[in-house]
Short mmCIF file of C-alpha atoms in Angstrom, two decimals:
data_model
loop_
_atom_site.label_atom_id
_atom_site.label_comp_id
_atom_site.label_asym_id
_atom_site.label_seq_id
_atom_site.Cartn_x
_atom_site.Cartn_y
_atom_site.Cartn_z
CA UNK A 24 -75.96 -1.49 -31.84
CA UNK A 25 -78.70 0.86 -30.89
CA UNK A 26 -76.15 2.88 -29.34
CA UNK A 27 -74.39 3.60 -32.26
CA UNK A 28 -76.97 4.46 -34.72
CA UNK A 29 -78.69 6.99 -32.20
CA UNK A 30 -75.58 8.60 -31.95
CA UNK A 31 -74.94 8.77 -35.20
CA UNK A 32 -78.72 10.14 -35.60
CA UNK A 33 -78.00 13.10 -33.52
CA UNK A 34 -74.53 13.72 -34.52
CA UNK A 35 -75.91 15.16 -38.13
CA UNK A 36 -78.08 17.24 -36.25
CA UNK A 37 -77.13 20.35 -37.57
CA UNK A 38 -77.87 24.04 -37.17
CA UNK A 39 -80.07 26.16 -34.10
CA UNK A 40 -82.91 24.49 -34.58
CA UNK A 41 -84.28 21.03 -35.55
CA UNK A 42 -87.94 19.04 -36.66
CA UNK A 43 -89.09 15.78 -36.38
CA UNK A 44 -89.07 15.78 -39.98
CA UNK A 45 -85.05 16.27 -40.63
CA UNK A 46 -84.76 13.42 -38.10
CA UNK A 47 -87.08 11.52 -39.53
CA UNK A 48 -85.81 12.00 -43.24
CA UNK A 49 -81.85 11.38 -41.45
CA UNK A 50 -83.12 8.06 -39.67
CA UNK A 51 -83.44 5.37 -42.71
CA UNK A 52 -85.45 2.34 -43.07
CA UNK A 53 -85.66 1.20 -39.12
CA UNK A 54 -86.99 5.31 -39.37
CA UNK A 55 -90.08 4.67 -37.01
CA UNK A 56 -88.57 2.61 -34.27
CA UNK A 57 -85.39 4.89 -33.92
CA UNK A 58 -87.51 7.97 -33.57
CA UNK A 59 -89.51 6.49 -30.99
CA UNK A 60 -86.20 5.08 -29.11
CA UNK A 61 -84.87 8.98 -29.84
CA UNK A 62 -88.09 10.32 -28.27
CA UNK A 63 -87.79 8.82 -24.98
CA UNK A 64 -84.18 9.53 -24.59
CA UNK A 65 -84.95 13.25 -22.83
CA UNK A 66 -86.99 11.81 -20.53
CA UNK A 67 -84.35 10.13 -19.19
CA UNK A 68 -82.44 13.22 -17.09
CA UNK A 69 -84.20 15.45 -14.71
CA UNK A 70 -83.65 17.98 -17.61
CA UNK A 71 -87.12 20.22 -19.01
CA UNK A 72 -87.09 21.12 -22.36
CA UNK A 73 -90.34 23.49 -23.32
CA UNK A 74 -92.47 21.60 -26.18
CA UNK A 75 -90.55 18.49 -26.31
CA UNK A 76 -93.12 16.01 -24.26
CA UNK A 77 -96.08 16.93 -26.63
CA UNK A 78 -93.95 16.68 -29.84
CA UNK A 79 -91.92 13.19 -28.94
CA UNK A 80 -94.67 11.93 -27.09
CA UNK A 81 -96.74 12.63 -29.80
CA UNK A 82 -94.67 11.28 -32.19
CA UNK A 83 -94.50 8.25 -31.16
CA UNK A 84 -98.50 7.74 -30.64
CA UNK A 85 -98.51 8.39 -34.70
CA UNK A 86 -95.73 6.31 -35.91
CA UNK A 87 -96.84 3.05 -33.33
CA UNK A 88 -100.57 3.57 -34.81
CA UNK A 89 -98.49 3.45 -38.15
CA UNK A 90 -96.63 0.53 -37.50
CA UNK A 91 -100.47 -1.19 -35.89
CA UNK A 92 -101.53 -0.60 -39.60
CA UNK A 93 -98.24 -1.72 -41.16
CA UNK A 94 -98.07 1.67 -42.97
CA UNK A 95 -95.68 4.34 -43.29
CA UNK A 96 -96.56 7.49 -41.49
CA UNK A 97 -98.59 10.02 -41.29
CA UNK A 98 -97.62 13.05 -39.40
CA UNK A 99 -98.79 16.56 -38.82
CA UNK A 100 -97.21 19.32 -40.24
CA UNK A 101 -97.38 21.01 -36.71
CA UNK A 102 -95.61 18.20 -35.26
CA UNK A 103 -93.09 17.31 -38.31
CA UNK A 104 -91.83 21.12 -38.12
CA UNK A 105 -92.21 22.41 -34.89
CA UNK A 106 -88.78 24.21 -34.40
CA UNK A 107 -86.56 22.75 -31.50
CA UNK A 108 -83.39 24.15 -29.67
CA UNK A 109 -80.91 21.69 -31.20
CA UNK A 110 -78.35 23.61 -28.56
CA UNK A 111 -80.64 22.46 -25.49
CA UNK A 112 -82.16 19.15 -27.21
CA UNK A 113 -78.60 17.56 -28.28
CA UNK A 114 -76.72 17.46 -24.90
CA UNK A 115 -79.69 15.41 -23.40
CA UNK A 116 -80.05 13.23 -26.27
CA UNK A 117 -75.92 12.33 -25.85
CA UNK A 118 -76.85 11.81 -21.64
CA UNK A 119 -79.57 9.43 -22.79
CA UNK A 120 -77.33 7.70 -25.70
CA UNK A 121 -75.19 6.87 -22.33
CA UNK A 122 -77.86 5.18 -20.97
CA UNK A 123 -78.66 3.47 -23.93
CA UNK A 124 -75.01 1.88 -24.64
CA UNK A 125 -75.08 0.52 -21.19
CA UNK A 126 -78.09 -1.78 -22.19
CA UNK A 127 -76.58 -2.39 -25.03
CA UNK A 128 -74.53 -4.91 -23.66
CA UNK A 129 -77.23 -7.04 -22.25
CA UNK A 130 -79.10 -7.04 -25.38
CA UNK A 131 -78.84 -10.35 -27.82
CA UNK A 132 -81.25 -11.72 -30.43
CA UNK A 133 -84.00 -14.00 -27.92
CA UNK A 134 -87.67 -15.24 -27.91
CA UNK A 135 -88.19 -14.11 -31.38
CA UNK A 136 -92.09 -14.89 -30.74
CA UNK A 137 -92.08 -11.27 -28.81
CA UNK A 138 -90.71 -9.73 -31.62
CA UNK A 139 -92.27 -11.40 -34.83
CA UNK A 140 -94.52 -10.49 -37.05
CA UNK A 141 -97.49 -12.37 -35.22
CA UNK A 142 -96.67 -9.85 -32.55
CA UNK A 143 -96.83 -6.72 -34.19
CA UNK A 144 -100.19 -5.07 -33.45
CA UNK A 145 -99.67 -6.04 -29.64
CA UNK A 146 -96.25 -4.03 -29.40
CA UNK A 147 -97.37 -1.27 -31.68
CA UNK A 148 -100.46 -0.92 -29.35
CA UNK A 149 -98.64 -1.05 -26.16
CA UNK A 150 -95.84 1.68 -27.61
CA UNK A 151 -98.46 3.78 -28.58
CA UNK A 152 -100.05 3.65 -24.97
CA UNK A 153 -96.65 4.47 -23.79
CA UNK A 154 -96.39 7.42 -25.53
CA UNK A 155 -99.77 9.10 -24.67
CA UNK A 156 -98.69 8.44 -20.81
CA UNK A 157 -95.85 10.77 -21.85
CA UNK A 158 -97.63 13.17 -23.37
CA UNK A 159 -99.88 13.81 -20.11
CA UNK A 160 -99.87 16.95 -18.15
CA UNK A 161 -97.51 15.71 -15.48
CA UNK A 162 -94.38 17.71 -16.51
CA UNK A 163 -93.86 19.22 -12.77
CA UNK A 164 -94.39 16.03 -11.29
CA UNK A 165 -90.99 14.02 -10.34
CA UNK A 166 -90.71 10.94 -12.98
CA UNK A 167 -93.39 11.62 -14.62
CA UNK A 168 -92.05 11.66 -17.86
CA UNK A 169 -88.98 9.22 -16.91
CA UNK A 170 -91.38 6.68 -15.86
CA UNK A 171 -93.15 6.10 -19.30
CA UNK A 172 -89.75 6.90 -21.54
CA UNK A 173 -88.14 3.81 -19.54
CA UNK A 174 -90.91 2.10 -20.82
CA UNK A 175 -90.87 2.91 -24.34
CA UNK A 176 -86.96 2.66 -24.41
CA UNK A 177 -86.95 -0.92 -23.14
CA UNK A 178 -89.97 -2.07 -25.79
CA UNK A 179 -88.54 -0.17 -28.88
CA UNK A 180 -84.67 -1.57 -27.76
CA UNK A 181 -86.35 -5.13 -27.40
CA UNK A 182 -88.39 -4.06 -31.70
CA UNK A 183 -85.31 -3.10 -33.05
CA UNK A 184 -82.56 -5.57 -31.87
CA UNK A 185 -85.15 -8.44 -32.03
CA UNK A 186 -84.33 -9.00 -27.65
CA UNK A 187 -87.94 -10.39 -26.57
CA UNK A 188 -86.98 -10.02 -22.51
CA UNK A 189 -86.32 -6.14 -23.39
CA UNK A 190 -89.93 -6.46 -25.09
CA UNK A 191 -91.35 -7.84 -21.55
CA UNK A 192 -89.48 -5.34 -19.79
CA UNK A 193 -90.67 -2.62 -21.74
CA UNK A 194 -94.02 -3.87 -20.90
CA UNK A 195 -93.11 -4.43 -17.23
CA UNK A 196 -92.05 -0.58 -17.04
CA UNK A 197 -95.41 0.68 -18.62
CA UNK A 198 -97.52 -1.02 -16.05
CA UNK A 199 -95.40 0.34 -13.32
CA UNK A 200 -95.75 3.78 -14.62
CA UNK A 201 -99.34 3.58 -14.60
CA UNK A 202 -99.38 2.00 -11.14
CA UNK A 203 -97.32 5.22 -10.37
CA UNK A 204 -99.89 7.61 -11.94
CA UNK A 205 -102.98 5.51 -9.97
CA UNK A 206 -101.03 6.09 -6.83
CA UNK A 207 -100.54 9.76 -8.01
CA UNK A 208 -104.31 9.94 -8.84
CA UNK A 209 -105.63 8.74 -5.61
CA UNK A 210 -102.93 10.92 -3.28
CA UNK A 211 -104.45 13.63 -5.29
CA UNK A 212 -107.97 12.59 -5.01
CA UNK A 213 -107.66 11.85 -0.89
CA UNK A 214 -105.73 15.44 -0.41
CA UNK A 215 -108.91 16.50 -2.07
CA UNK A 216 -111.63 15.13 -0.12
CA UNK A 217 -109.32 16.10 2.96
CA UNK A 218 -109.12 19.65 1.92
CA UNK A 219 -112.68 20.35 0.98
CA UNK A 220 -114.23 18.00 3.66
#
């Protein structure tokens, strides 16, 4: 279960600090997808964490463009060992594990034609998307961040446990999050034009 190997993943986090590239190194062969489902998980909780939106969000641009060109990754140095508070980072990553294990349930092998091969540059694409809507400057913004990590969660739960309706819901929360940022755009936009006549 997803659950369990997240879990596991941020249970040998060790020490004050930790990179991208210890968890990446700790995360195996299904590496790329965990890191992305990791990624999301603080995004989860009404929690801020300073940095952590670029890095994860970044992230998991680079290793979806990686998986697009059926390649392993490539990764900045900046972003590989940018220092995190594993104090700070590891309590939300447990709250978002307990969001995880509650899908977990639901989840069962289904429409494998989501999930296949034939599919791969479509999901890759549309994970990638989802991660440069959470990197956007909308951290002060309620759900900003939550809307998109749904998004990614759903899609990478759907890649890893081979679950095509968690595929089409991961899809289905991306295009609400970008309704939600054309509704923020415009409310901006029309305050605008009211303010400045």
């Amino acid at each position: 279960m997803l659950s369990h190997l997240l879990t596991t993943l941020i249970d040998d986090i060790d020490g004050d600090t930790v990179t991208l590239r210890a968890l990446l190194e700790a995360s195996g062969r299904q590496g790329m997808l965990l890191i992305c489902a990791l990624s999301s998980l603080p995004f989860l909780i009404p929690v801020s964490i300073p940095g952590v939106s670029t890095v994860f969000g970044a992230a998991i641009v680079l290793l979806a463009c990686a998986l697009f060109l059926n390649r392993l990754p490539w990764l900045p140095q900046r972003i590989l060992d940018k220092p995190l508070d594993a104090a700070k980072l590891k309590p939300v990553l447990h709250k978002g594990v307990a969001v995880v294990r509650r899908i977990d349930r639901w989840v069962q092998p289904r429409w494998p034609a989501l999930t296949g091969w034939t599919m791969l540059r479509v999901n890759s694409a549309v994970l990638a998307f989802g991660g440069l809507l959470l990197m956007a400057p909308l951290g002060p913004i309620p759900f900003s961040n939550t809307a998109p990590a749904v998004g990614i969660l759903l899609l990478t739960v759907g890649l890893v446990q081979r679950d095509g309706l968690f595929v089409l819901l991961g899809y289905l929360g991306l295009v609400l999050s970008v309704a939600y940022f054309s509704v923020l755009g415009y409310l901006a936009w029309a305050g605008g034009s009211m303010l400045w006549g």
